[in-house]
């Protein structure tokens, strides 16, 4: 069982969330909480996936929640996606709807 | 993960050994005292206490075994409570046996210390058990959650400090236990935890009978303390604790168990309803010679979020659907039933596969408050030509058997149904020839995980498919299943495992 470390920083209306570890059924509630409670007034959300090793469908669900919130109040960008995670985005069709840098 | 399971498994084994050992020790001690004339003389005044110890240690062991099969954290707390009590009784008896023997002073001191530490553990597990069964909440609970562990640690330190200096008690030169003037320090944790727990019990929303049962654990020993006195090593105190344990067991425990039993039978019904939603009679279309089809679903929990479906759209078109809802359990199962109905309804209109997904997506999005999504693959096979019109909403790649080998077909796809409104899905076409096969599955297959956290993966899956690719769809599924089982070994099935295999036999 892997763990997930979340670091978030805010600069004005821009927020960066850095994920490290695995985003799965066990760990996604951690991110869910931030997404549900901390996005008020944020216009740009940056998700840094440099150190994210794995994402499961539970993780995708949180991502989707974030995406839907950010579609209304600004934009969301996913950065530095590893190949393993990119494969998941590709298979699940998320690749078309996410802005990946 | 495996290590963790081992420790967990061992913990119940240790618990069993512990309570049995405690009962045995106290029982054997009876004979030791009986034949050891010196000890008998020495203990004449406390033989009643020791008798209580023996009886209670046995009841505690019986209680432990009585609730061994119960799952859940609350049952764990109750078992821990029993372990503390039974160990306390054994130690208590040994304490009396060594009390008043100057040569055994050190041993006696250690026993006193263990006994007091067990008392602390007992109070803590009582609090936990109450919290887990009666469900505490509010400000006081938040304070208690922080305060009680801190106090527990401090109190442990206070008692352990007696090793170096007689802070709260000492064993004098004659080997007799003596409390010091600071002995009330030992009771701070006990009093505060008991009072807080009592208030939380009274405030909690539970039937009066359950509250009374919980309060018995605090009130009975207190009553005993007032009437008999609180001398250390007093056996009747443990007797009272045990009586309250039995009261809690018969009231709270059985109430909890019957509630669980009800939920379980409802879940069983849900499993049956769900299973009956999937076509499960094979061969499904015995009169059709153009194709053979086999499908299976094994949910990881009682109810799953996967589904497959197949149906004749008209005399020349066969629809096949496989899908995987994000999430597990009852919510996923409900979402699955809605999705299955919607997809089939649109497919029956005779529109293209992509159009089915596009319309189904909008229908699902319109009523998707839970933000769930369902990866879906649909194929519509024209039986007379072998042309299969397909579309994928974020589902796993299909595998096609052609020219003697299965290979993954990396199709074009869009995001899962329910995720994004107004998405246009894409049609693609697979041409099946005589004896070609199609294998679709959910991520439970490639993501089946073994004890080392390795994934089964698409490569192993294709390998498994190619072990004997020419056999019937039913046998293909059995081969893949066997490979997955072999790979996974003893690890727990984490995700639903669903597979469909179609063999096209050509038009007669």
Coordinates of C-alpha atoms in Angstrom, one line a residue:
Chain A
X1 CA 0.0 0.0 0.0
X2 CA 1.5 3.3 -1.1
X3 CA 0.9 6.6 0.5
X4 CA 0.2 10.0 -0.9
X5 CA 1.8 13.3 0.1
X6 CA 0.0 16.5 -0.9
X7 CA 1.6 19.9 -0.9
X8 CA -0.4 22.9 -1.8
X9 CA 0.6 26.5 -2.2
X10 CA -1.4 29.6 -3.0
X11 CA -0.4 32.8 -4.8
X12 CA -3.3 35.1 -5.2
X13 CA -5.9 33.3 -7.3
X14 CA -3.5 30.7 -8.4
X15 CA -3.1 27.4 -6.5
X16 CA -0.5 24.7 -7.1
X17 CA -1.1 21.2 -5.7
X18 CA 1.9 18.8 -5.8
X19 CA 1.2 15.1 -5.5
X20 CA 3.7 12.5 -4.5
X21 CA 2.9 8.8 -4.4
X22 CA -0.2 6.9 -5.4
X23 CA -3.6 8.4 -5.9
X24 CA -6.0 5.4 -5.4
X25 CA -9.0 4.3 -3.4
X26 CA -7.2 4.7 -0.1
X27 CA -5.5 8.0 -0.7
X28 CA -8.0 9.9 -3.0
X29 CA -10.2 11.1 -0.1
X30 CA -7.2 13.3 1.0
X31 CA -7.2 15.1 -2.3
X32 CA -11.0 15.1 -2.4
X33 CA -11.1 17.1 0.8
X34 CA -8.8 19.8 -0.6
X35 CA -10.7 20.0 -3.9
X36 CA -14.0 20.4 -2.1
X37 CA -12.9 22.9 0.5
X38 CA -10.0 24.9 -0.8
X39 CA -10.9 26.0 -4.3
X40 CA -13.0 29.0 -3.4
X41 CA -11.8 32.0 -5.3
X42 CA -9.2 30.1 -7.2
X43 CA -9.0 31.0 -10.9
X44 CA -6.1 28.8 -11.9
X45 CA -5.4 25.4 -10.5
X46 CA -2.1 23.7 -11.3
X47 CA -1.6 20.0 -10.5
X48 CA 2.0 18.9 -10.4
X49 CA 2.2 15.2 -11.1
X50 CA 6.1 15.0 -11.2
X51 CA 6.1 12.4 -8.5
X52 CA 2.8 10.8 -8.9
X53 CA 3.4 7.1 -9.7
X54 CA -0.1 5.8 -10.1
X55 CA -3.7 6.9 -10.5
X56 CA -6.7 4.7 -10.2
X57 CA -10.3 5.3 -11.1
X58 CA -11.0 6.7 -7.7
X59 CA -8.2 9.2 -8.3
X60 CA -9.7 10.1 -11.7
X61 CA -13.0 10.8 -10.0
X62 CA -11.4 13.4 -7.8
X63 CA -9.6 14.9 -10.8
X64 CA -12.9 15.1 -12.5
X65 CA -14.5 16.9 -9.6
X66 CA -11.7 19.4 -9.7
X67 CA -12.0 19.8 -13.4
X68 CA -15.7 20.5 -13.2
X69 CA -15.2 23.1 -10.4
X70 CA -12.4 24.8 -12.3
X71 CA -14.4 24.9 -15.6
X72 CA -16.8 27.2 -13.9
X73 CA -14.3 29.5 -12.1
X74 CA -11.2 29.4 -14.3
X75 CA -8.8 26.8 -15.6
X76 CA -7.0 23.7 -14.5
X77 CA -3.6 22.5 -15.8
X78 CA -1.9 19.2 -15.1
X79 CA 1.9 19.3 -15.3
X80 CA 4.8 16.8 -15.6
X81 CA 2.8 13.7 -16.1
X82 CA 4.7 10.4 -15.9
X83 CA 4.3 7.8 -18.6
X84 CA 2.4 5.4 -16.3
X85 CA -0.2 8.0 -15.4
X86 CA -0.3 9.3 -19.0
X87 CA -1.2 5.8 -20.2
X88 CA -4.2 5.8 -17.8
X89 CA -5.2 9.2 -19.1
X90 CA -5.0 7.9 -22.6
X91 CA -7.0 4.6 -22.0
X92 CA -9.7 6.4 -20.0
X93 CA -10.0 9.2 -22.6
X94 CA -9.2 11.9 -20.0
X95 CA -6.4 13.0 -22.2
X96 CA -8.8 15.0 -24.4
X97 CA -10.4 16.9 -21.6
X98 CA -7.4 17.7 -19.4
X99 CA -4.9 20.5 -20.2
X100 CA -1.6 18.6 -19.9
X101 CA 1.6 20.5 -20.0
Chain B
X1 CA 0.6 -5.5 2.7
X2 CA 1.2 -9.1 3.4
X3 CA 3.3 -8.4 6.4
X4 CA 0.5 -6.3 7.8
X5 CA -2.0 -9.1 7.3
X6 CA 0.3 -11.5 9.0
X7 CA 0.5 -9.3 12.1
X8 CA -3.2 -8.9 12.1
X9 CA -3.8 -12.6 11.8
X10 CA -1.2 -13.2 14.5
X11 CA -2.9 -10.7 16.8
X12 CA -6.1 -12.8 17.0
X13 CA -3.9 -15.9 17.5
X14 CA -2.0 -14.1 20.3
X15 CA -5.3 -12.9 21.8
X16 CA -6.6 -16.5 22.0
X17 CA -3.4 -17.9 23.5
X18 CA -3.4 -15.0 26.0
X19 CA -6.8 -15.5 27.4
X20 CA -6.4 -19.2 27.6
X21 CA -3.1 -18.9 29.3
X22 CA -4.5 -16.4 31.8
X23 CA -7.3 -18.8 32.6
X24 CA -4.9 -21.7 32.9
X25 CA -2.4 -19.8 35.1
X26 CA -5.1 -18.8 37.6
X27 CA -6.5 -22.3 37.6
X28 CA -3.1 -24.0 38.1
X29 CA -2.3 -21.4 40.8
X30 CA -5.2 -22.8 42.8
X31 CA -3.4 -26.2 43.0
X32 CA 0.0 -24.6 43.7
X33 CA -1.5 -22.7 46.6
X34 CA -3.3 -25.8 47.8
X35 CA -0.1 -27.8 48.0
X36 CA 2.3 -25.0 49.0
X37 CA 1.4 -24.9 52.7
X38 CA 3.4 -21.7 53.3
X39 CA 1.6 -19.9 50.5
X40 CA -1.7 -21.2 51.8
X41 CA -1.0 -19.8 55.3
X42 CA 0.2 -16.5 53.8
X43 CA -2.9 -16.1 51.6
X44 CA -5.6 -17.4 53.9
X45 CA -7.2 -13.9 54.0
X46 CA -7.3 -13.4 50.3
X47 CA -8.4 -16.9 49.2
X48 CA -11.8 -15.5 48.4
X49 CA -10.2 -12.9 46.1
X50 CA -8.2 -15.6 44.4
X51 CA -11.3 -17.7 43.9
X52 CA -12.9 -14.8 42.2
X53 CA -9.8 -14.4 40.0
X54 CA -10.0 -18.0 38.8
X55 CA -13.7 -17.9 37.9
X56 CA -13.4 -14.5 36.2
X57 CA -10.4 -15.4 34.1
X58 CA -12.3 -18.3 32.8
X59 CA -15.4 -16.3 32.0
X60 CA -13.2 -13.6 30.3
X61 CA -11.7 -16.4 28.1
X62 CA -15.1 -17.7 27.2
X63 CA -16.3 -14.2 26.4
X64 CA -13.3 -13.7 24.1
X65 CA -14.1 -16.8 22.2
X66 CA -17.7 -15.9 22.1
X67 CA -17.0 -12.8 20.1
X68 CA -14.1 -14.0 18.1
X69 CA -16.0 -14.3 14.8
X70 CA -17.3 -10.8 14.9
X71 CA -15.6 -8.4 12.5
X72 CA -15.2 -4.7 12.9
X73 CA -13.3 -2.3 15.1
X74 CA -15.8 -2.4 17.9
X75 CA -15.5 -6.2 18.2
X76 CA -11.7 -5.7 18.3
X77 CA -12.0 -3.3 21.2
X78 CA -14.2 -5.6 23.1
X79 CA -11.7 -8.5 22.6
X80 CA -8.9 -6.2 23.8
X81 CA -10.9 -5.3 26.8
X82 CA -11.3 -9.0 27.6
X83 CA -7.6 -9.6 27.1
X84 CA -6.8 -6.8 29.5
X85 CA -9.2 -8.1 32.1
X86 CA -8.1 -11.8 31.9
X87 CA -4.4 -10.8 32.0
X88 CA -5.2 -8.5 35.0
X89 CA -6.7 -11.5 36.8
X90 CA -3.8 -13.8 36.2
X91 CA -1.4 -11.1 37.4
X92 CA -3.5 -10.4 40.4
X93 CA -3.4 -14.0 41.5
X94 CA 0.4 -14.1 41.0
X95 CA 0.6 -10.9 43.0
X96 CA -1.0 -12.4 46.0
X97 CA 1.1 -15.5 45.7
X98 CA 4.3 -13.4 45.8
X99 CA 3.1 -10.9 48.3
X100 CA 4.7 -11.1 51.8
X101 CA 7.7 -13.0 50.6
X102 CA 10.8 -10.8 51.0
X103 CA 12.9 -12.8 48.5
X104 CA 10.3 -12.2 45.8
X105 CA 10.1 -8.5 46.3
X106 CA 11.3 -7.5 42.8
X107 CA 9.0 -10.0 41.2
X108 CA 6.1 -8.7 43.3
X109 CA 6.9 -5.1 42.2
X110 CA 6.9 -6.0 38.6
X111 CA 3.5 -7.8 39.0
X112 CA 2.0 -4.8 40.7
X113 CA 3.3 -2.6 37.9
X114 CA 1.9 -4.9 35.1
X115 CA -1.4 -5.0 36.9
X116 CA -1.7 -1.3 37.1
X117 CA -0.6 -0.9 33.4
X118 CA -3.3 -3.4 32.4
X119 CA -5.9 -1.4 34.3
X120 CA -4.9 1.6 32.3
X121 CA -5.3 -0.4 29.1
X122 CA -8.6 -1.7 30.2
X123 CA -10.0 1.8 30.8
X124 CA -8.7 2.9 27.4
X125 CA -10.2 0.0 25.5
X126 CA -13.5 0.5 27.4
X127 CA -13.5 4.1 26.1
X128 CA -12.7 2.9 22.6
X129 CA -15.4 0.2 22.7
X130 CA -18.0 2.7 23.8
X131 CA -16.9 5.2 21.2
X132 CA -17.1 2.6 18.5
X133 CA -20.4 1.0 19.5
X134 CA -22.4 4.0 20.8
X135 CA -20.8 6.6 18.5
X136 CA -19.6 9.6 20.4
X137 CA -19.7 13.1 19.0
X138 CA -19.5 16.8 19.9
X139 CA -16.9 19.1 21.4
X140 CA -16.2 17.0 24.4
X141 CA -15.5 14.0 22.2
X142 CA -12.9 16.0 20.3
X143 CA -11.3 17.0 23.5
X144 CA -11.4 13.4 24.8
X145 CA -9.8 12.1 21.6
X146 CA -6.8 14.3 22.3
X147 CA -6.8 14.3 26.1
X148 CA -7.2 10.6 26.9
X149 CA -4.2 9.3 24.9
X150 CA -2.0 12.1 26.4
X151 CA -3.2 11.2 29.9
X152 CA -2.7 7.5 29.2
X153 CA 0.9 8.1 28.3
X154 CA 1.5 10.3 31.3
X155 CA -0.1 7.8 33.6
X156 CA 2.0 5.0 32.1
X157 CA 5.1 7.1 32.9
X158 CA 4.0 7.7 36.5
X159 CA 3.5 4.0 37.1
X160 CA 6.8 3.1 35.4
X161 CA 8.6 5.7 37.4
X162 CA 8.1 3.4 40.4
X163 CA 10.9 1.3 39.1
X164 CA 13.4 4.0 40.1
X165 CA 11.7 5.5 43.1
X166 CA 8.6 4.7 45.1
X167 CA 6.4 7.5 43.7
X168 CA 3.0 6.0 44.1
X169 CA 3.6 2.7 45.8
X170 CA 6.4 0.5 47.2
X171 CA 6.9 -3.1 48.2
X172 CA 8.4 -2.9 51.7
X173 CA 11.1 -5.1 53.2
X174 CA 8.6 -7.7 54.3
X175 CA 7.4 -7.9 50.7
X176 CA 4.1 -6.1 51.4
X177 CA 2.5 -3.6 49.0
X178 CA 2.2 -0.1 50.4
X179 CA 0.6 2.9 48.7
X180 CA 2.5 6.2 49.2
X181 CA 0.9 9.5 49.9
X182 CA 1.1 10.3 46.2
X183 CA -0.9 7.2 45.2
X184 CA -3.9 9.3 44.1
X185 CA -1.7 10.3 41.1
X186 CA -2.6 6.8 39.8
X187 CA -6.3 7.6 39.7
X188 CA -6.2 10.9 37.8
X189 CA -6.4 9.2 34.4
X190 CA -8.9 6.7 35.6
X191 CA -11.2 9.3 37.1
X192 CA -11.0 11.7 34.2
X193 CA -11.5 9.0 31.5
X194 CA -14.4 7.4 33.4
X195 CA -16.2 10.7 33.9
X196 CA -15.7 11.8 30.3
X197 CA -16.8 8.5 29.0
X198 CA -19.8 8.5 31.3
X199 CA -20.9 11.9 30.1
X200 CA -20.4 10.9 26.4
X201 CA -22.4 7.7 27.0
X202 CA -25.3 9.7 28.5
X203 CA -25.2 12.3 25.8
X204 CA -25.0 9.8 22.9
X205 CA -28.2 8.9 21.0
X206 CA -28.7 5.3 21.9
X207 CA -31.4 3.1 23.4
X208 CA -31.5 3.5 27.2
X209 CA -30.7 -0.2 27.7
X210 CA -27.4 0.3 25.8
X211 CA -26.5 3.4 27.8
X212 CA -27.2 1.6 31.1
X213 CA -25.0 -1.4 29.9
X214 CA -22.2 1.0 29.2
X215 CA -22.6 2.8 32.5
X216 CA -22.4 -0.5 34.3
X217 CA -18.7 -0.7 33.6
X218 CA -18.2 2.5 35.5
X219 CA -20.9 2.2 38.1
X220 CA -20.5 -1.4 39.3
X221 CA -16.8 -1.1 40.2
X222 CA -17.5 2.3 41.8
X223 CA -20.3 0.8 43.9
X224 CA -17.9 -2.0 44.9
X225 CA -15.3 0.6 45.8
X226 CA -17.7 2.5 48.1
X227 CA -19.0 -0.6 49.8
X228 CA -16.0 -2.9 50.0
X229 CA -13.1 -0.5 49.8
X230 CA -10.5 0.0 47.1
X231 CA -7.5 -1.9 48.4
X232 CA -5.1 -2.9 45.7
X233 CA -5.5 -6.5 44.5
X234 CA -9.1 -6.7 45.6
X235 CA -10.5 -9.5 43.5
X236 CA -14.2 -8.5 43.8
X237 CA -13.3 -5.4 41.8
X238 CA -12.4 -7.5 38.8
X239 CA -15.5 -9.6 39.4
X240 CA -17.6 -6.4 39.1
X241 CA -15.8 -5.4 35.9
X242 CA -16.5 -8.8 34.4
X243 CA -20.2 -8.7 35.3
X244 CA -20.4 -5.4 33.5
X245 CA -18.6 -6.9 30.5
X246 CA -21.2 -9.6 30.4
X247 CA -24.0 -7.1 30.6
X248 CA -22.4 -5.1 27.7
X249 CA -21.9 -8.3 25.7
X250 CA -25.5 -9.3 26.0
X251 CA -27.0 -5.9 25.4
X252 CA -24.8 -3.8 23.1
X253 CA -23.0 -6.7 21.4
X254 CA -26.1 -8.6 20.4
X255 CA -27.9 -5.4 19.3
X256 CA -25.0 -4.6 17.1
X257 CA -24.8 -8.1 15.7
X258 CA -28.5 -8.3 14.7
X259 CA -28.2 -5.0 13.0
X260 CA -25.2 -6.3 11.0
X261 CA -27.1 -9.5 10.2
X262 CA -30.0 -7.5 8.7
X263 CA -27.6 -5.5 6.5
X264 CA -26.0 -8.6 5.4
X265 CA -29.2 -10.2 4.2
X266 CA -30.1 -7.0 2.3
X267 CA -26.8 -7.1 0.6
X268 CA -27.3 -10.7 -0.4
X269 CA -30.6 -9.7 -2.0
X270 CA -28.9 -6.8 -3.8
X271 CA -26.3 -9.3 -5.1
X272 CA -29.1 -11.5 -6.4
X273 CA -30.9 -8.7 -8.1
X274 CA -27.7 -7.5 -9.7
X275 CA -26.8 -10.9 -10.9
X276 CA -30.3 -11.4 -12.4
X277 CA -29.8 -8.2 -14.4
X278 CA -27.0 -9.7 -16.4
X279 CA -27.8 -12.3 -19.1
X280 CA -26.5 -15.5 -17.6
X281 CA -27.9 -18.4 -19.6
X282 CA -25.4 -19.9 -22.0
X283 CA -25.5 -20.6 -24.9
X284 CA -27.5 -17.3 -25.0
X285 CA -28.8 -17.7 -28.6
X286 CA -28.7 -21.4 -29.3
X287 CA -30.6 -21.0 -32.6
X288 CA -27.9 -18.6 -34.0
X289 CA -25.1 -20.4 -35.7
X290 CA -23.2 -17.2 -36.7
X291 CA -21.6 -16.7 -33.4
X292 CA -20.8 -18.1 -30.0
X293 CA -20.6 -15.9 -26.9
X294 CA -19.6 -16.3 -23.3
X295 CA -19.4 -13.8 -20.4
X296 CA -18.7 -13.8 -16.7
X297 CA -18.6 -11.4 -13.8
X298 CA -17.1 -11.9 -10.3
X299 CA -17.6 -8.9 -8.1
X300 CA -14.9 -8.1 -5.5
X301 CA -17.6 -7.1 -2.9
X302 CA -21.1 -8.5 -2.6
X303 CA -22.2 -6.1 -5.3
X304 CA -20.0 -4.8 -8.0
X305 CA -19.9 -1.9 -10.5
X306 CA -19.0 -3.9 -13.6
X307 CA -21.5 -5.1 -16.1
X308 CA -21.7 -6.8 -19.4
X309 CA -24.7 -7.1 -21.7
X310 CA -25.6 -8.5 -25.1
X311 CA -28.9 -8.5 -27.1
X312 CA -30.2 -8.8 -30.6
X313 CA -31.0 -5.3 -32.0
X314 CA -32.6 -6.8 -35.0
X315 CA -32.3 -10.1 -36.9
X316 CA -28.9 -9.1 -38.3
X317 CA -27.3 -7.1 -35.5
X318 CA -25.9 -8.2 -32.2
X319 CA -25.1 -5.6 -29.5
X320 CA -22.4 -6.3 -26.9
X321 CA -21.6 -3.9 -24.0
X322 CA -19.0 -4.1 -21.3
X323 CA -18.6 -1.4 -18.7
X324 CA -17.0 -0.5 -15.4
X325 CA -18.3 2.0 -12.9
X326 CA -15.8 4.0 -10.9
X327 CA -16.1 3.0 -7.2
X328 CA -17.4 -0.2 -5.6
X329 CA -20.2 -1.5 -3.5
X330 CA -23.8 -0.5 -3.4
X331 CA -23.4 3.1 -4.9
X332 CA -21.5 1.6 -7.9
X333 CA -24.1 -1.1 -8.2
X334 CA -27.0 1.3 -8.4
X335 CA -25.1 3.5 -10.9
X336 CA -24.4 0.4 -12.9
X337 CA -28.1 -0.6 -13.2
X338 CA -29.0 2.9 -14.4
X339 CA -26.2 2.9 -17.0
X340 CA -27.0 -0.5 -18.3
X341 CA -30.6 0.3 -18.9
X342 CA -29.8 3.6 -20.6
X343 CA -27.1 2.2 -22.9
X344 CA -29.3 -0.7 -24.0
X345 CA -32.3 1.5 -24.6
X346 CA -30.3 3.7 -27.0
X347 CA -28.7 0.7 -28.6
X348 CA -32.1 -0.8 -29.4
X349 CA -32.9 2.3 -31.6
X350 CA -30.5 1.0 -34.2
X351 CA -28.2 4.1 -34.2
X352 CA -24.5 3.9 -34.5
X353 CA -22.3 2.8 -31.5
X354 CA -20.8 6.3 -31.1
X355 CA -24.3 7.8 -31.2
X356 CA -25.4 5.4 -28.5
X357 CA -22.6 6.5 -26.2
X358 CA -23.1 10.2 -27.0
X359 CA -26.8 10.0 -26.1
X360 CA -26.3 7.7 -23.1
X361 CA -23.6 10.1 -21.8
X362 CA -25.9 13.1 -21.9
X363 CA -28.6 11.1 -20.2
X364 CA -26.3 9.9 -17.5
X365 CA -24.7 13.3 -17.0
X366 CA -28.2 14.8 -16.5
X367 CA -28.7 12.8 -13.3
X368 CA -25.2 12.4 -12.0
X369 CA -25.0 14.1 -8.7
X370 CA -22.4 11.7 -7.3
X371 CA -19.9 12.5 -10.0
X372 CA -19.5 8.8 -10.8
X373 CA -18.5 7.7 -14.2
X374 CA -18.7 4.5 -16.2
X375 CA -16.1 3.4 -18.8
X376 CA -18.1 1.7 -21.5
X377 CA -17.3 -0.3 -24.7
X378 CA -20.0 -1.1 -27.2
X379 CA -19.9 -3.2 -30.3
X380 CA -22.6 -3.7 -32.8
X381 CA -21.9 -6.8 -35.0
X382 CA -23.6 -7.2 -38.3
X383 CA -23.9 -11.0 -38.4
X384 CA -24.2 -11.3 -42.2
X385 CA -20.9 -9.5 -42.9
X386 CA -18.8 -9.7 -39.8
X387 CA -18.5 -5.9 -39.7
X388 CA -18.5 -4.6 -36.1
X389 CA -19.3 -1.0 -35.4
X390 CA -17.7 -0.1 -32.1
X391 CA -17.1 2.9 -29.8
X392 CA -15.4 3.3 -26.5
X393 CA -15.9 5.7 -23.6
X394 CA -12.6 5.3 -21.8
X395 CA -12.8 1.6 -21.6
X396 CA -9.9 -1.0 -21.8
X397 CA -8.6 -1.9 -25.2
X398 CA -10.4 -4.9 -26.8
X399 CA -8.3 -7.9 -27.9
X400 CA -8.9 -9.5 -31.3
X401 CA -8.1 -13.0 -32.3
X402 CA -7.2 -13.2 -36.0
X403 CA -4.7 -15.4 -37.9
X404 CA -4.1 -17.6 -34.9
X405 CA -3.2 -14.9 -32.3
X406 CA -4.9 -12.6 -29.9
X407 CA -3.7 -9.0 -30.1
X408 CA -4.6 -5.8 -28.4
X409 CA -6.6 -3.4 -30.6
X410 CA -5.7 0.2 -29.6
X411 CA -8.9 1.9 -30.5
X412 CA -9.8 5.6 -30.5
X413 CA -11.8 6.6 -27.4
X414 CA -13.3 9.5 -25.5
X415 CA -13.8 10.1 -21.8
X416 CA -16.0 7.7 -19.7
X417 CA -19.7 8.2 -19.7
X418 CA -21.0 10.5 -17.0
X419 CA -17.8 12.5 -16.8
X420 CA -18.3 15.3 -19.3
X421 CA -21.5 16.6 -20.8
X422 CA -21.9 17.0 -24.6
X423 CA -19.0 14.9 -25.8
X424 CA -19.1 13.4 -29.2
X425 CA -17.9 9.8 -29.2
X426 CA -16.1 8.2 -32.2
X427 CA -17.2 5.2 -34.3
X428 CA -14.7 2.7 -35.5
X429 CA -15.0 -0.6 -37.4
X430 CA -13.5 -4.0 -36.8
X431 CA -13.9 -6.6 -39.6
X432 CA -14.3 -10.1 -38.2
X433 CA -13.7 -13.1 -40.4
X434 CA -14.7 -16.7 -39.8
X435 CA -13.3 -18.0 -36.5
X436 CA -12.1 -14.6 -35.4
X437 CA -12.7 -13.7 -31.8
X438 CA -13.2 -10.6 -29.7
X439 CA -12.3 -10.4 -26.0
X440 CA -13.4 -7.5 -23.9
X441 CA -12.9 -7.1 -20.2
X442 CA -12.7 -4.7 -17.3
X443 CA -9.7 -3.3 -15.6
X444 CA -10.0 -6.0 -12.9
X445 CA -8.1 -8.3 -15.3
X446 CA -5.0 -6.2 -16.1
X447 CA -5.0 -4.6 -12.6
X448 CA -5.3 -7.9 -10.7
X449 CA -2.6 -7.5 -8.1
X450 CA -0.4 -10.2 -6.5
X451 CA 1.1 -10.2 -3.0
X452 CA 4.1 -8.2 -4.2
X453 CA 1.9 -5.4 -5.5
X454 CA 2.6 -6.3 -9.1
X455 CA -0.1 -5.9 -11.7
X456 CA -1.2 -8.7 -14.0
X457 CA -1.0 -6.2 -16.9
X458 CA -2.1 -6.4 -20.5
X459 CA 1.0 -8.3 -21.6
X460 CA 0.3 -11.2 -19.3
X461 CA -3.4 -11.1 -20.3
X462 CA -2.5 -11.4 -24.0
X463 CA -0.1 -14.2 -23.1
X464 CA -2.9 -16.0 -21.3
X465 CA -5.3 -15.5 -24.2
X466 CA -2.7 -17.1 -26.5
X467 CA -2.2 -20.2 -24.4
X468 CA -5.0 -21.9 -26.3
X469 CA -6.6 -19.3 -28.5
X470 CA -8.5 -21.6 -30.8
X471 CA -10.9 -23.0 -28.1
X472 CA -14.5 -21.9 -27.4
X473 CA -15.2 -18.5 -25.7
X474 CA -16.2 -20.3 -22.5
X475 CA -12.8 -22.1 -22.4
X476 CA -11.0 -18.9 -23.2
X477 CA -12.5 -17.2 -20.2
X478 CA -11.6 -20.1 -18.0
X479 CA -8.0 -20.0 -19.2
X480 CA -7.7 -16.3 -18.5
X481 CA -9.3 -16.7 -15.1
X482 CA -7.0 -19.5 -14.2
X483 CA -3.9 -17.4 -15.2
X484 CA -5.2 -14.4 -13.1
X485 CA -5.8 -16.7 -10.1
X486 CA -2.4 -18.3 -10.4
X487 CA -0.7 -14.8 -10.6
X488 CA -2.7 -13.3 -7.8
X489 CA -2.1 -16.3 -5.4
X490 CA -3.4 -15.6 -1.9
X491 CA -3.8 -11.8 -2.3
X492 CA -7.4 -10.5 -1.9
X493 CA -9.4 -9.8 -5.1
X494 CA -9.6 -6.1 -5.1
X495 CA -11.6 -5.2 -8.2
X496 CA -14.5 -6.8 -10.0
X497 CA -13.4 -9.2 -12.7
X498 CA -15.6 -9.2 -15.8
X499 CA -14.9 -10.7 -19.2
X500 CA -16.8 -11.3 -22.5
X501 CA -15.6 -13.4 -25.4
X502 CA -17.3 -13.6 -28.8
X503 CA -16.5 -16.0 -31.6
X504 CA -17.6 -15.1 -35.1
X505 CA -18.4 -18.2 -37.1
X506 CA -19.3 -16.5 -40.3
X507 CA -22.6 -16.4 -42.1
X508 CA -24.0 -19.7 -43.1

